[in-house]
């Protein structure tokens, strides 16, 4: 993926952020979709299968609305300027701690689910 991102970066105009055009917005959107889709597809698949099993259009519309609002809220807040980008926490040692905690949680849950599978056999 690094080659793809470097090629996209080279396509972008060497201008200030105020001078970006629709092509730049399109390229940024396509890149973020490429990065976000592996994380969001399982959740979206679960929501869609739940909607299909329920068969309720109103409930399904509300669930999809809630999912899309949750996915886009941070971009909407940043885009409208309610939070300035310099106020977002910078990466550092706290991110390493969060990474280790989430890896530990994922590892513990995988052990739990393997235990449940072998318990059922």
Short mmCIF file of N, CA and C in Angstrom, two decimals:
data_model
loop_
_atom_site.label_atom_id
_atom_site.label_comp_id
_atom_site.label_asym_id
_atom_site.label_seq_id
_atom_site.Cartn_x
_atom_site.Cartn_y
_atom_site.Cartn_z
N UNK A 1 0.81 -1.21 0.00
CA UNK A 1 0.00 0.00 0.00
C UNK A 1 0.85 1.27 0.00
N UNK A 2 2.07 1.17 0.47
CA UNK A 2 2.90 2.35 0.57
C UNK A 2 3.16 2.95 -0.82
N UNK A 3 3.33 2.11 -1.83
CA UNK A 3 3.53 2.63 -3.19
C UNK A 3 2.30 3.37 -3.68
N UNK A 4 1.13 2.83 -3.36
CA UNK A 4 -0.11 3.48 -3.79
C UNK A 4 -0.23 4.86 -3.15
N UNK A 5 0.03 4.93 -1.84
CA UNK A 5 -0.10 6.21 -1.15
C UNK A 5 0.94 7.23 -1.63
N UNK A 6 2.15 6.77 -1.94
CA UNK A 6 3.15 7.71 -2.43
C UNK A 6 2.79 8.22 -3.82
N UNK A 7 2.20 7.35 -4.67
CA UNK A 7 1.76 7.80 -5.99
C UNK A 7 0.63 8.81 -5.87
N UNK A 8 -0.31 8.56 -4.94
CA UNK A 8 -1.41 9.50 -4.73
C UNK A 8 -0.87 10.83 -4.21
N UNK A 9 0.11 10.79 -3.31
CA UNK A 9 0.70 12.01 -2.78
C UNK A 9 1.39 12.80 -3.89
N UNK A 10 2.04 12.09 -4.80
CA UNK A 10 2.71 12.79 -5.91
C UNK A 10 1.71 13.42 -6.88
N UNK A 11 0.49 12.87 -6.97
CA UNK A 11 -0.53 13.44 -7.85
C UNK A 11 -1.13 14.72 -7.28
N UNK A 12 -1.07 14.86 -5.96
CA UNK A 12 -1.70 16.02 -5.33
C UNK A 12 -0.96 17.30 -5.69
N UNK A 13 -1.70 18.37 -5.85
CA UNK A 13 -1.03 19.63 -6.16
C UNK A 13 -0.21 20.11 -4.97
N UNK A 14 0.90 20.72 -5.26
CA UNK A 14 1.78 21.23 -4.20
C UNK A 14 1.33 22.64 -3.83
N UNK A 15 0.17 22.73 -3.25
CA UNK A 15 -0.41 24.02 -2.88
C UNK A 15 -0.76 24.00 -1.40
N UNK A 16 -1.23 25.10 -0.91
CA UNK A 16 -1.69 25.14 0.47
C UNK A 16 -3.05 24.45 0.57
N UNK A 17 -3.46 24.14 1.78
CA UNK A 17 -4.73 23.43 1.99
C UNK A 17 -5.92 24.24 1.49
N UNK A 18 -5.81 25.54 1.45
CA UNK A 18 -6.93 26.38 1.01
C UNK A 18 -7.16 26.27 -0.49
N UNK A 19 -6.16 25.81 -1.23
CA UNK A 19 -6.25 25.77 -2.68
C UNK A 19 -6.55 24.38 -3.23
N UNK A 20 -6.90 23.43 -2.38
CA UNK A 20 -7.22 22.09 -2.88
C UNK A 20 -8.51 22.13 -3.68
N UNK A 21 -8.62 21.24 -4.66
CA UNK A 21 -9.78 21.24 -5.53
C UNK A 21 -10.59 19.95 -5.35
N UNK A 22 -11.56 19.73 -6.20
CA UNK A 22 -12.42 18.55 -6.09
C UNK A 22 -11.65 17.26 -6.35
N UNK A 23 -10.66 17.28 -7.23
CA UNK A 23 -9.85 16.10 -7.49
C UNK A 23 -9.10 15.67 -6.24
N UNK A 24 -8.58 16.64 -5.52
CA UNK A 24 -7.89 16.34 -4.27
C UNK A 24 -8.84 15.72 -3.26
N UNK A 25 -10.03 16.28 -3.14
CA UNK A 25 -11.03 15.74 -2.22
C UNK A 25 -11.40 14.31 -2.61
N UNK A 26 -11.54 14.07 -3.91
CA UNK A 26 -11.86 12.73 -4.40
C UNK A 26 -10.74 11.75 -4.06
N UNK A 27 -9.49 12.15 -4.28
CA UNK A 27 -8.36 11.27 -3.98
C UNK A 27 -8.26 10.97 -2.48
N UNK A 28 -8.46 11.99 -1.64
CA UNK A 28 -8.45 11.76 -0.21
C UNK A 28 -9.59 10.83 0.22
N UNK A 29 -10.75 11.02 -0.35
CA UNK A 29 -11.89 10.16 -0.03
C UNK A 29 -11.66 8.72 -0.44
N UNK A 30 -11.09 8.53 -1.63
CA UNK A 30 -10.80 7.17 -2.10
C UNK A 30 -9.75 6.50 -1.22
N UNK A 31 -8.74 7.25 -0.81
CA UNK A 31 -7.70 6.70 0.05
C UNK A 31 -8.26 6.34 1.42
N UNK A 32 -9.09 7.20 1.97
CA UNK A 32 -9.65 6.89 3.29
C UNK A 32 -10.61 5.70 3.21
N UNK A 33 -11.32 5.56 2.11
CA UNK A 33 -12.19 4.39 1.93
C UNK A 33 -11.37 3.11 1.85
N UNK A 34 -10.23 3.19 1.19
CA UNK A 34 -9.35 2.03 1.09
C UNK A 34 -8.83 1.61 2.45
N UNK A 35 -8.54 2.59 3.30
CA UNK A 35 -8.01 2.29 4.63
C UNK A 35 -9.12 1.85 5.57
N UNK A 36 -10.29 2.46 5.50
CA UNK A 36 -11.35 2.20 6.46
C UNK A 36 -12.19 0.96 6.14
N UNK A 37 -12.25 0.55 4.89
CA UNK A 37 -13.17 -0.54 4.53
C UNK A 37 -12.87 -1.87 5.21
N UNK A 38 -11.62 -2.28 5.42
CA UNK A 38 -11.42 -3.55 6.13
C UNK A 38 -11.92 -3.52 7.58
N UNK A 39 -11.95 -2.34 8.17
CA UNK A 39 -12.40 -2.24 9.56
C UNK A 39 -13.93 -2.15 9.65
N UNK A 40 -14.55 -1.53 8.67
CA UNK A 40 -15.98 -1.28 8.77
C UNK A 40 -16.83 -2.35 8.09
N UNK A 41 -16.26 -3.09 7.16
CA UNK A 41 -17.05 -4.08 6.42
C UNK A 41 -17.66 -5.17 7.30
N UNK A 42 -16.94 -5.73 8.29
CA UNK A 42 -17.59 -6.73 9.14
C UNK A 42 -18.76 -6.18 9.94
N UNK A 43 -18.61 -4.96 10.42
CA UNK A 43 -19.69 -4.34 11.19
C UNK A 43 -20.89 -4.08 10.28
N UNK A 44 -20.62 -3.55 9.10
CA UNK A 44 -21.69 -3.29 8.15
C UNK A 44 -22.37 -4.58 7.71
N UNK A 45 -21.59 -5.64 7.52
CA UNK A 45 -22.18 -6.94 7.18
C UNK A 45 -23.10 -7.45 8.27
N UNK A 46 -22.68 -7.27 9.52
CA UNK A 46 -23.53 -7.68 10.64
C UNK A 46 -24.82 -6.88 10.71
N UNK A 47 -24.72 -5.58 10.49
CA UNK A 47 -25.92 -4.74 10.50
C UNK A 47 -26.86 -5.13 9.36
N UNK A 48 -26.31 -5.34 8.17
CA UNK A 48 -27.15 -5.70 7.03
C UNK A 48 -27.81 -7.06 7.21
N UNK A 49 -27.09 -8.02 7.79
CA UNK A 49 -27.72 -9.33 8.02
C UNK A 49 -28.80 -9.24 9.09
N UNK A 50 -28.61 -8.39 10.10
CA UNK A 50 -29.64 -8.19 11.12
C UNK A 50 -30.88 -7.54 10.50
N UNK A 51 -30.65 -6.56 9.64
CA UNK A 51 -31.77 -5.89 8.96
C UNK A 51 -32.52 -6.89 8.09
N UNK A 52 -31.78 -7.73 7.37
CA UNK A 52 -32.41 -8.71 6.48
C UNK A 52 -33.22 -9.72 7.28
N UNK A 53 -32.72 -10.13 8.45
CA UNK A 53 -33.45 -11.12 9.24
C UNK A 53 -34.70 -10.52 9.89
N UNK A 54 -34.64 -9.22 10.24
CA UNK A 54 -35.80 -8.58 10.85
C UNK A 54 -36.89 -8.27 9.82
N UNK A 55 -36.47 -7.76 8.68
CA UNK A 55 -37.43 -7.41 7.64
C UNK A 55 -38.20 -6.14 7.90
N UNK A 56 -37.77 -5.33 8.86
CA UNK A 56 -38.43 -4.08 9.19
C UNK A 56 -37.67 -2.93 8.54
N UNK A 57 -38.31 -2.25 7.59
CA UNK A 57 -37.64 -1.19 6.84
C UNK A 57 -37.30 0.00 7.73
N UNK A 58 -38.20 0.39 8.60
CA UNK A 58 -37.97 1.54 9.47
C UNK A 58 -36.80 1.28 10.43
N UNK A 59 -36.80 0.10 11.02
CA UNK A 59 -35.70 -0.26 11.92
C UNK A 59 -34.38 -0.31 11.17
N UNK A 60 -34.40 -0.86 9.95
CA UNK A 60 -33.20 -0.94 9.14
C UNK A 60 -32.67 0.43 8.76
N UNK A 61 -33.58 1.32 8.41
CA UNK A 61 -33.18 2.68 8.05
C UNK A 61 -32.56 3.38 9.25
N UNK A 62 -33.13 3.19 10.43
CA UNK A 62 -32.58 3.80 11.64
C UNK A 62 -31.20 3.23 11.96
N UNK A 63 -31.03 1.92 11.82
CA UNK A 63 -29.73 1.30 12.10
C UNK A 63 -28.65 1.78 11.14
N UNK A 64 -28.99 1.89 9.86
CA UNK A 64 -28.03 2.39 8.88
C UNK A 64 -27.72 3.87 9.10
N UNK A 65 -28.72 4.64 9.50
CA UNK A 65 -28.51 6.04 9.81
C UNK A 65 -27.58 6.19 11.01
N UNK A 66 -27.80 5.38 12.04
CA UNK A 66 -26.94 5.44 13.22
C UNK A 66 -25.51 5.02 12.88
N UNK A 67 -25.36 4.00 12.04
CA UNK A 67 -24.03 3.56 11.63
C UNK A 67 -23.31 4.65 10.84
N UNK A 68 -23.99 5.24 9.87
CA UNK A 68 -23.35 6.27 9.05
C UNK A 68 -23.05 7.53 9.86
N UNK A 69 -23.93 7.87 10.79
CA UNK A 69 -23.68 9.03 11.64
C UNK A 69 -22.48 8.78 12.54
N UNK A 70 -22.38 7.58 13.08
CA UNK A 70 -21.23 7.24 13.91
C UNK A 70 -19.93 7.24 13.13
N UNK A 71 -19.98 6.80 11.88
CA UNK A 71 -18.77 6.77 11.05
C UNK A 71 -18.34 8.17 10.63
N UNK A 72 -19.29 9.04 10.36
CA UNK A 72 -18.95 10.34 9.80
C UNK A 72 -18.94 11.49 10.78
N UNK A 73 -19.29 11.24 12.02
CA UNK A 73 -19.41 12.34 12.99
C UNK A 73 -18.10 13.08 13.19
N UNK A 74 -17.00 12.36 13.34
CA UNK A 74 -15.73 13.04 13.59
C UNK A 74 -15.32 13.90 12.39
N UNK A 75 -15.60 13.40 11.17
CA UNK A 75 -15.26 14.19 9.98
C UNK A 75 -16.16 15.41 9.87
N UNK A 76 -17.41 15.27 10.23
CA UNK A 76 -18.34 16.40 10.21
C UNK A 76 -17.92 17.46 11.22
N UNK A 77 -17.57 17.02 12.41
CA UNK A 77 -17.15 17.95 13.46
C UNK A 77 -15.87 18.68 13.06
N UNK A 78 -14.91 17.93 12.51
CA UNK A 78 -13.67 18.56 12.06
C UNK A 78 -13.91 19.48 10.87
N UNK A 79 -14.73 19.02 9.93
CA UNK A 79 -14.98 19.82 8.73
C UNK A 79 -15.71 21.11 9.01
N UNK A 80 -16.61 21.10 9.96
CA UNK A 80 -17.34 22.31 10.30
C UNK A 80 -16.54 23.24 11.21
N UNK A 81 -15.41 22.75 11.70
CA UNK A 81 -14.54 23.60 12.50
C UNK A 81 -14.89 23.67 13.96
N UNK A 82 -15.72 22.74 14.46
CA UNK A 82 -16.04 22.76 15.89
C UNK A 82 -14.82 22.39 16.74
N UNK A 83 -13.97 21.53 16.18
CA UNK A 83 -12.73 21.15 16.85
C UNK A 83 -11.60 21.50 15.90
N UNK A 84 -10.65 22.23 16.36
CA UNK A 84 -9.50 22.57 15.53
C UNK A 84 -8.54 21.37 15.51
N UNK A 85 -7.93 21.13 14.39
CA UNK A 85 -7.10 19.94 14.24
C UNK A 85 -5.89 19.96 15.17
N UNK A 86 -5.43 21.13 15.57
CA UNK A 86 -4.29 21.18 16.48
C UNK A 86 -4.67 20.77 17.90
N UNK A 87 -5.97 20.70 18.21
CA UNK A 87 -6.41 20.27 19.53
C UNK A 87 -6.54 18.76 19.67
N UNK A 88 -6.46 18.05 18.55
CA UNK A 88 -6.53 16.59 18.58
C UNK A 88 -5.23 16.07 19.19
N UNK A 89 -5.30 15.11 20.10
CA UNK A 89 -4.07 14.63 20.74
C UNK A 89 -3.08 14.07 19.72
N UNK A 90 -1.83 14.39 19.92
CA UNK A 90 -0.77 13.89 19.06
C UNK A 90 -0.40 12.47 19.49
N UNK A 91 0.15 11.72 18.55
CA UNK A 91 0.58 10.36 18.89
C UNK A 91 1.79 10.44 19.81
N UNK A 92 1.95 9.40 20.59
CA UNK A 92 3.06 9.36 21.54
C UNK A 92 3.01 8.09 22.35
N UNK A 93 3.54 8.16 23.56
CA UNK A 93 3.59 6.98 24.43
C UNK A 93 2.20 6.47 24.80
N UNK A 94 1.23 7.38 24.91
CA UNK A 94 -0.12 6.96 25.28
C UNK A 94 -0.71 6.06 24.20
N UNK A 95 -0.36 6.28 22.93
CA UNK A 95 -0.87 5.44 21.85
C UNK A 95 -0.29 4.03 21.91
N UNK A 96 0.95 3.93 22.32
CA UNK A 96 1.58 2.62 22.47
C UNK A 96 0.87 1.85 23.57
N UNK A 97 0.54 2.53 24.66
CA UNK A 97 -0.19 1.89 25.76
C UNK A 97 -1.57 1.42 25.29
N UNK A 98 -2.29 2.26 24.57
CA UNK A 98 -3.60 1.90 24.05
C UNK A 98 -3.48 0.70 23.10
N UNK A 99 -2.45 0.72 22.26
CA UNK A 99 -2.22 -0.39 21.32
C UNK A 99 -2.00 -1.70 22.07
N UNK A 100 -1.17 -1.66 23.10
CA UNK A 100 -0.90 -2.88 23.87
C UNK A 100 -2.15 -3.37 24.60
N UNK A 101 -2.95 -2.43 25.13
CA UNK A 101 -4.18 -2.83 25.81
C UNK A 101 -5.18 -3.48 24.85
N UNK A 102 -5.34 -2.90 23.68
CA UNK A 102 -6.29 -3.47 22.72
C UNK A 102 -5.80 -4.80 22.17
N UNK A 103 -4.50 -4.93 21.96
CA UNK A 103 -3.95 -6.23 21.53
C UNK A 103 -4.20 -7.27 22.60
N UNK A 104 -4.01 -6.89 23.86
CA UNK A 104 -4.28 -7.82 24.96
C UNK A 104 -5.74 -8.23 25.03
N UNK A 105 -6.64 -7.27 24.82
CA UNK A 105 -8.07 -7.59 24.83
C UNK A 105 -8.45 -8.52 23.68
N UNK A 106 -7.91 -8.25 22.50
CA UNK A 106 -8.20 -9.11 21.34
C UNK A 106 -7.64 -10.51 21.58
N UNK A 107 -6.44 -10.60 22.10
CA UNK A 107 -5.83 -11.90 22.38
C UNK A 107 -6.63 -12.67 23.43
N UNK A 108 -7.05 -11.97 24.49
CA UNK A 108 -7.84 -12.63 25.54
C UNK A 108 -9.19 -13.10 25.00
N UNK A 109 -9.82 -12.29 24.16
CA UNK A 109 -11.10 -12.71 23.60
C UNK A 109 -10.93 -13.88 22.64
N UNK A 110 -9.82 -13.93 21.90
CA UNK A 110 -9.60 -15.08 21.01
C UNK A 110 -9.38 -16.35 21.81
N UNK A 111 -8.68 -16.27 22.92
CA UNK A 111 -8.50 -17.45 23.78
C UNK A 111 -9.85 -17.90 24.32
N UNK A 112 -10.66 -16.95 24.74
CA UNK A 112 -11.99 -17.27 25.26
C UNK A 112 -12.84 -17.98 24.21
N UNK A 113 -12.85 -17.46 23.00
CA UNK A 113 -13.66 -18.07 21.94
C UNK A 113 -13.12 -19.42 21.51
N UNK A 114 -11.80 -19.59 21.48
CA UNK A 114 -11.25 -20.92 21.20
C UNK A 114 -11.66 -21.90 22.28
N UNK A 115 -11.64 -21.46 23.53
CA UNK A 115 -12.08 -22.31 24.64
C UNK A 115 -13.54 -22.71 24.45
N UNK A 116 -14.39 -21.75 24.09
CA UNK A 116 -15.82 -22.05 23.89
C UNK A 116 -16.03 -23.04 22.73
N UNK A 117 -15.24 -22.89 21.67
CA UNK A 117 -15.37 -23.81 20.53
C UNK A 117 -14.98 -25.21 20.95
N UNK A 118 -13.85 -25.36 21.63
CA UNK A 118 -13.41 -26.70 22.02
C UNK A 118 -14.28 -27.27 23.14
N UNK A 119 -14.92 -26.42 23.92
CA UNK A 119 -15.85 -26.88 24.93
C UNK A 119 -17.10 -27.47 24.29
N UNK A 120 -17.53 -26.88 23.17
CA UNK A 120 -18.73 -27.34 22.46
C UNK A 120 -18.48 -28.64 21.71
N UNK A 121 -17.23 -28.92 21.38
CA UNK A 121 -16.91 -30.14 20.62
C UNK A 121 -16.90 -31.29 21.53
#
